[in-house]
mmCIF file of C-alpha atoms in Angstrom:
data_model
loop_
_atom_site.group_PDB
_atom_site.id
_atom_site.type_symbol
_atom_site.label_atom_id
_atom_site.label_comp_id
_atom_site.label_asym_id
_atom_site.label_seq_id
_atom_site.Cartn_x
_atom_site.Cartn_y
_atom_site.Cartn_z
ATOM 1 C CA SER A 5 -12.993 4.128 10.354
ATOM 2 C CA GLN A 6 -9.528 4.551 11.214
ATOM 3 C CA GLU A 7 -7.613 7.728 9.935
ATOM 4 C CA LEU A 8 -3.993 8.158 9.559
ATOM 5 C CA GLU A 9 -2.385 11.664 9.453
ATOM 6 C CA GLN A 10 1.266 11.888 8.124
ATOM 7 C CA SER A 11 3.232 15.166 8.806
ATOM 8 C CA PRO A 12 4.839 16.715 7.142
ATOM 9 C CA GLN A 13 3.222 16.384 3.688
ATOM 10 C CA SER A 14 6.555 17.110 1.915
ATOM 11 C CA LEU A 15 9.904 17.478 3.128
ATOM 12 C CA ILE A 16 13.045 18.888 1.498
ATOM 13 C CA VAL A 17 16.499 18.126 3.270
ATOM 14 C CA GLN A 18 20.001 18.537 2.634
ATOM 15 C CA GLU A 19 22.037 15.492 1.970
ATOM 16 C CA GLY A 20 23.531 14.179 5.225
ATOM 17 C CA LYS A 21 21.028 15.896 7.292
ATOM 18 C CA ASN A 22 18.528 13.693 9.804
ATOM 19 C CA LEU A 23 14.929 14.017 9.286
ATOM 20 C CA THR A 24 11.899 12.641 10.930
ATOM 21 C CA ILE A 25 8.446 11.841 9.607
ATOM 22 C CA ASN A 26 5.350 11.130 11.833
ATOM 23 C CA CYS A 27 2.150 9.249 11.497
ATOM 24 C CA THR A 28 -0.617 9.856 13.962
ATOM 25 C CA SER A 29 -3.772 7.546 14.316
ATOM 26 C CA SER A 30 -7.272 8.468 15.434
ATOM 27 C CA LYS A 31 -7.443 5.125 17.177
ATOM 28 C CA THR A 32 -5.343 2.649 18.572
ATOM 29 C CA LEU A 33 -2.968 1.177 16.371
ATOM 30 C CA TYR A 34 -2.511 -2.572 16.256
ATOM 31 C CA GLY A 35 -0.155 -2.827 13.455
ATOM 32 C CA LEU A 36 1.792 -0.087 11.965
ATOM 33 C CA TYR A 37 3.560 -0.652 8.574
ATOM 34 C CA TRP A 38 6.005 1.908 7.089
ATOM 35 C CA TYR A 39 6.466 1.479 3.162
ATOM 36 C CA LYS A 40 8.598 3.540 0.850
ATOM 37 C CA GLN A 41 7.273 4.298 -2.860
ATOM 38 C CA LYS A 42 9.629 5.742 -5.540
ATOM 39 C CA TYR A 43 7.280 7.626 -8.060
ATOM 40 C CA GLY A 44 5.675 5.466 -10.412
ATOM 41 C CA GLU A 45 6.722 2.344 -8.714
ATOM 42 C CA GLY A 46 5.474 -0.109 -6.020
ATOM 43 C CA LEU A 47 5.484 -0.250 -2.424
ATOM 44 C CA ILE A 48 8.582 -1.297 -0.609
ATOM 45 C CA PHE A 49 8.125 -2.773 2.828
ATOM 46 C CA LEU A 50 10.382 -1.079 5.388
ATOM 47 C CA MET A 51 9.294 -2.042 9.063
ATOM 48 C CA MET A 52 6.490 -3.230 10.960
ATOM 49 C CA LEU A 53 5.531 -2.302 14.486
ATOM 50 C CA GLN A 54 3.109 -3.914 16.923
ATOM 51 C CA LYS A 55 4.060 -3.166 20.569
ATOM 52 C CA GLY A 56 3.910 -0.099 22.543
ATOM 53 C CA GLY A 57 7.242 1.344 22.880
ATOM 54 C CA GLU A 58 8.781 -1.028 20.135
ATOM 55 C CA GLU A 59 11.517 0.665 18.216
ATOM 56 C CA LYS A 60 13.215 -0.927 15.046
ATOM 57 C CA SER A 61 16.045 -0.156 12.868
ATOM 58 C CA HIS A 62 17.379 -1.162 9.540
ATOM 59 C CA GLU A 63 20.435 0.469 8.157
ATOM 60 C CA LYS A 64 19.989 4.527 8.718
ATOM 61 C CA ILE A 65 16.479 4.391 9.081
ATOM 62 C CA THR A 66 14.467 3.700 12.427
ATOM 63 C CA ALA A 67 10.889 3.368 13.298
ATOM 64 C CA LYS A 68 9.096 3.839 16.888
ATOM 65 C CA LEU A 69 5.731 3.151 18.022
ATOM 66 C CA ASP A 70 4.780 5.427 21.133
ATOM 67 C CA GLU A 71 3.263 3.375 24.214
ATOM 68 C CA LYS A 72 0.027 4.485 23.764
ATOM 69 C CA LYS A 73 -0.060 3.027 20.256
ATOM 70 C CA GLN A 74 -1.576 6.090 18.310
ATOM 71 C CA GLN A 75 1.928 7.618 16.936
ATOM 72 C CA SER A 76 4.772 6.249 14.996
ATOM 73 C CA SER A 77 7.878 8.144 13.758
ATOM 74 C CA LEU A 78 10.111 7.222 11.157
ATOM 75 C CA HIS A 79 13.791 8.758 11.735
ATOM 76 C CA ILE A 80 16.527 8.652 8.805
ATOM 77 C CA THR A 81 20.127 9.527 9.899
ATOM 78 C CA ALA A 82 22.609 10.906 7.637
ATOM 79 C CA SER A 83 20.120 11.155 4.737
ATOM 80 C CA GLN A 84 21.156 10.133 1.155
ATOM 81 C CA PRO A 85 19.689 10.656 -2.094
ATOM 82 C CA SER A 86 18.354 6.898 -2.316
ATOM 83 C CA HIS A 87 16.221 7.864 0.370
ATOM 84 C CA ALA A 88 14.310 10.313 -1.543
ATOM 85 C CA GLY A 89 10.611 8.902 -2.232
ATOM 86 C CA ILE A 90 7.169 8.909 -0.819
ATOM 87 C CA TYR A 91 6.895 7.174 2.634
ATOM 88 C CA LEU A 92 3.546 5.746 3.493
ATOM 89 C CA CYS A 93 2.322 4.475 6.988
ATOM 90 C CA GLY A 94 -0.204 1.994 6.978
ATOM 91 C CA ALA A 95 -2.501 0.614 9.858
ATOM 92 C CA GLU A 96 -4.296 -2.507 10.506
ATOM 93 C CA GLY A 97 -7.930 -1.963 11.640
ATOM 94 C CA ARG A 98 -9.497 -3.367 14.511
ATOM 95 C CA SER A 99 -7.696 -6.354 16.063
ATOM 96 C CA GLY A 100 -5.493 -6.824 13.082
ATOM 97 C CA GLY A 101 -5.704 -9.902 11.118
ATOM 98 C CA GLY A 102 -5.661 -7.960 7.888
ATOM 99 C CA ALA A 103 -9.692 -8.259 7.553
ATOM 100 C CA ASP A 104 -9.835 -4.718 6.944
ATOM 101 C CA GLY A 105 -6.988 -4.291 4.869
ATOM 102 C CA LEU A 106 -4.638 -1.374 5.682
ATOM 103 C CA THR A 107 -5.548 2.094 6.091
ATOM 104 C CA PHE A 108 -2.802 4.582 4.652
ATOM 105 C CA GLY A 109 -2.051 7.864 5.280
ATOM 106 C CA LYS A 110 -1.637 10.216 2.250
ATOM 107 C CA GLY A 111 2.157 9.906 2.281
ATOM 108 C CA THR A 112 5.347 12.272 2.890
ATOM 109 C CA HIS A 113 7.486 13.383 -0.103
ATOM 110 C CA LEU A 114 10.928 13.385 0.533
ATOM 111 C CA ILE A 115 13.268 15.233 -1.332
ATOM 112 C CA ILE A 116 17.257 15.105 -0.972
ATOM 113 C CA GLN A 117 19.112 18.146 -2.081
ATOM 114 C CA PRO A 118 22.851 17.104 -2.693
ATOM 115 C CA ASN B 25 11.517 -16.330 -3.953
ATOM 116 C CA ALA B 26 9.691 -14.156 -6.097
ATOM 117 C CA GLY B 27 7.733 -11.374 -4.948
ATOM 118 C CA VAL B 28 4.139 -10.253 -5.673
ATOM 119 C CA MET B 29 3.503 -10.261 -9.280
ATOM 120 C CA GLN B 30 1.563 -7.957 -11.110
ATOM 121 C CA ASN B 31 0.613 -7.636 -15.147
ATOM 122 C CA PRO B 32 0.277 -5.809 -16.830
ATOM 123 C CA ARG B 33 2.210 -3.054 -15.555
ATOM 124 C CA HIS B 34 0.977 -0.547 -18.009
ATOM 125 C CA LEU B 35 -2.294 -0.592 -19.519
ATOM 126 C CA VAL B 36 -4.169 1.738 -21.746
ATOM 127 C CA ARG B 37 -8.309 1.235 -22.574
ATOM 128 C CA ARG B 38 -10.631 3.437 -24.513
ATOM 129 C CA ARG B 39 -13.714 4.469 -22.672
ATOM 130 C CA GLY B 40 -16.312 1.634 -22.347
ATOM 131 C CA GLN B 41 -13.602 -0.994 -22.862
ATOM 132 C CA GLU B 42 -13.019 -3.828 -19.899
ATOM 133 C CA ALA B 43 -9.628 -3.926 -18.134
ATOM 134 C CA ARG B 44 -8.319 -7.044 -16.404
ATOM 135 C CA LEU B 45 -5.637 -6.836 -13.908
ATOM 136 C CA ARG B 46 -3.918 -9.932 -12.738
ATOM 137 C CA CYS B 47 -1.857 -10.614 -9.356
ATOM 138 C CA SER B 48 0.218 -13.613 -8.188
ATOM 139 C CA PRO B 49 0.844 -13.639 -4.645
ATOM 140 C CA MET B 50 4.110 -14.531 -2.820
ATOM 141 C CA LYS B 51 4.588 -17.934 -2.643
ATOM 142 C CA GLY B 52 3.032 -19.340 0.596
ATOM 143 C CA HIS B 53 0.464 -16.457 0.897
ATOM 144 C CA SER B 54 -3.176 -17.354 0.572
ATOM 145 C CA HIS B 55 -4.467 -13.836 1.283
ATOM 146 C CA VAL B 56 -4.642 -11.055 -1.505
ATOM 147 C CA TYR B 57 -5.727 -7.421 -0.950
ATOM 148 C CA TRP B 58 -6.313 -4.791 -3.726
ATOM 149 C CA TYR B 59 -5.467 -1.026 -3.544
ATOM 150 C CA ARG B 60 -6.166 1.853 -5.651
ATOM 151 C CA GLN B 61 -4.015 5.040 -5.987
ATOM 152 C CA LEU B 62 -5.414 7.954 -7.480
ATOM 153 C CA PRO B 63 -3.472 11.016 -8.731
ATOM 154 C CA GLU B 64 -3.013 13.294 -5.784
ATOM 155 C CA GLU B 65 -4.780 10.960 -3.248
ATOM 156 C CA GLY B 66 -3.798 8.257 -0.762
ATOM 157 C CA LEU B 67 -3.647 4.628 -1.140
ATOM 158 C CA LYS B 68 -7.245 3.000 -0.916
ATOM 159 C CA PHE B 69 -8.314 -0.510 0.051
ATOM 160 C CA MET B 70 -10.569 -1.902 -2.393
ATOM 161 C CA VAL B 71 -11.198 -5.812 -1.755
ATOM 162 C CA TYR B 72 -9.370 -8.421 0.710
ATOM 163 C CA LEU B 73 -9.528 -12.096 -0.703
ATOM 164 C CA GLN B 74 -8.486 -15.547 0.070
ATOM 165 C CA LYS B 75 -8.817 -18.514 -2.119
ATOM 166 C CA GLU B 76 -12.271 -18.842 -3.640
ATOM 167 C CA ASN B 77 -13.478 -16.218 -1.263
ATOM 168 C CA ILE B 78 -14.365 -12.355 -1.016
ATOM 169 C CA ILE B 79 -13.724 -11.553 2.801
ATOM 170 C CA ASP B 80 -14.095 -8.063 2.659
ATOM 171 C CA GLU B 81 -15.056 -5.945 -0.466
ATOM 172 C CA SER B 82 -16.149 -2.738 1.276
ATOM 173 C CA GLY B 83 -13.816 -0.713 -0.976
ATOM 174 C CA MET B 84 -14.956 -1.694 -4.062
ATOM 175 C CA PRO B 85 -17.124 0.552 -5.956
ATOM 176 C CA LYS B 86 -20.590 -0.766 -6.362
ATOM 177 C CA GLU B 87 -20.833 -1.124 -10.107
ATOM 178 C CA ARG B 88 -18.389 -2.221 -12.942
ATOM 179 C CA PHE B 89 -15.558 -3.591 -10.688
ATOM 180 C CA SER B 90 -15.308 -7.025 -9.594
ATOM 181 C CA ALA B 91 -12.583 -9.164 -8.175
ATOM 182 C CA GLU B 92 -11.722 -13.019 -7.849
ATOM 183 C CA PHE B 93 -9.135 -15.432 -6.526
ATOM 184 C CA PRO B 94 -9.731 -18.748 -7.998
ATOM 185 C CA LYS B 95 -8.566 -21.771 -6.587
ATOM 186 C CA GLU B 96 -5.949 -22.192 -9.367
ATOM 187 C CA GLY B 97 -4.398 -19.029 -11.013
ATOM 188 C CA PRO B 98 -3.682 -15.404 -10.308
ATOM 189 C CA SER B 99 -6.213 -13.055 -8.629
ATOM 190 C CA ILE B 100 -8.077 -10.894 -11.115
ATOM 191 C CA LEU B 101 -9.406 -7.387 -10.716
ATOM 192 C CA ARG B 102 -11.869 -6.602 -13.358
ATOM 193 C CA ILE B 103 -13.332 -3.224 -14.411
ATOM 194 C CA GLN B 104 -15.855 -3.320 -17.022
ATOM 195 C CA GLN B 105 -17.047 -0.213 -19.314
ATOM 196 C CA VAL B 106 -13.941 1.891 -17.869
ATOM 197 C CA VAL B 107 -14.291 5.449 -17.827
ATOM 198 C CA ARG B 108 -11.418 7.945 -17.354
ATOM 199 C CA GLY B 109 -11.956 8.503 -13.483
ATOM 200 C CA ASP B 110 -10.771 4.823 -13.373
ATOM 201 C CA SER B 111 -7.347 5.904 -14.534
ATOM 202 C CA ALA B 112 -5.100 5.096 -11.458
ATOM 203 C CA ALA B 113 -2.379 2.737 -10.020
ATOM 204 C CA TYR B 114 -3.812 -0.467 -8.932
ATOM 205 C CA PHE B 115 -1.900 -2.115 -6.285
ATOM 206 C CA CYS B 116 -1.971 -5.979 -5.460
ATOM 207 C CA ALA B 117 -0.443 -7.033 -1.791
ATOM 208 C CA SER B 118 -0.382 -10.356 -0.286
ATOM 209 C CA SER B 119 0.157 -11.912 3.290
ATOM 210 C CA GLN B 120 -0.008 -15.350 5.091
ATOM 211 C CA GLY B 121 -3.196 -13.590 6.574
ATOM 212 C CA ASP B 122 -2.655 -13.365 10.437
ATOM 213 C CA SER B 123 -1.868 -10.361 12.191
ATOM 214 C CA GLY B 124 1.611 -9.404 12.638
ATOM 215 C CA ASN B 125 2.456 -11.234 8.927
ATOM 216 C CA THR B 126 4.068 -8.689 6.845
ATOM 217 C CA ILE B 127 1.934 -7.612 3.932
ATOM 218 C CA TYR B 128 3.845 -7.251 0.746
ATOM 219 C CA PHE B 129 3.076 -4.921 -2.384
ATOM 220 C CA GLY B 130 3.329 -5.916 -6.108
ATOM 221 C CA GLU B 131 4.823 -3.017 -8.448
ATOM 222 C CA GLY B 132 1.200 -2.167 -9.345
ATOM 223 C CA SER B 133 -0.473 -1.872 -12.531
ATOM 224 C CA TRP B 134 -0.980 1.895 -13.971
ATOM 225 C CA LEU B 135 -4.254 1.902 -16.023
ATOM 226 C CA THR B 136 -4.808 4.788 -18.564
ATOM 227 C CA VAL B 137 -8.349 5.518 -19.749
ATOM 228 C CA VAL B 138 -8.156 7.473 -22.992
#
């Protein structure tokens, strides 16, 4: 079965600084999802990547999928308190299609210090 | 366009009682997924359903847990004879089903067994 390793497990960053979260897969990624979860709340969809080398941005958040499709990174520029939360990467199994559901990493807890 | 709707948001049950969690997918979505998030653990896939069909239930505990997605009405996750270890956040997600279609999550149902 596919396993996703996220690093770091937790991260404390001063407001205004940049940060990067990584997600590494034991197998080729056919669809890689990034979600954000605030404590005690649901998952908010951020971005989905499918193609090797693909990069997407939304506001101050950029996600990339490497050419080999086994690693993704999430980069936040000029962090703000609203970025605090748990960031989860999730991957489609096999050839995608949702048949396996998504496999998730354990998450990265991000704290923004004012 | 309403998102994935889950209810109840919070549920308290005594040991041995039954818990029923409901999920209405996003409009136009015919695929539903249930996930469980235990304290200190990641998000784990439980079951994947289409209307009137269970596609993949490989993540469901063998006993006491069942799920359905009837032709009419919401998807229901049912837990019989709950035990303290069932206390968790249960998330429902939906999609249009094909690979590359975004999977959206609900706000979750927090079950506490006392």
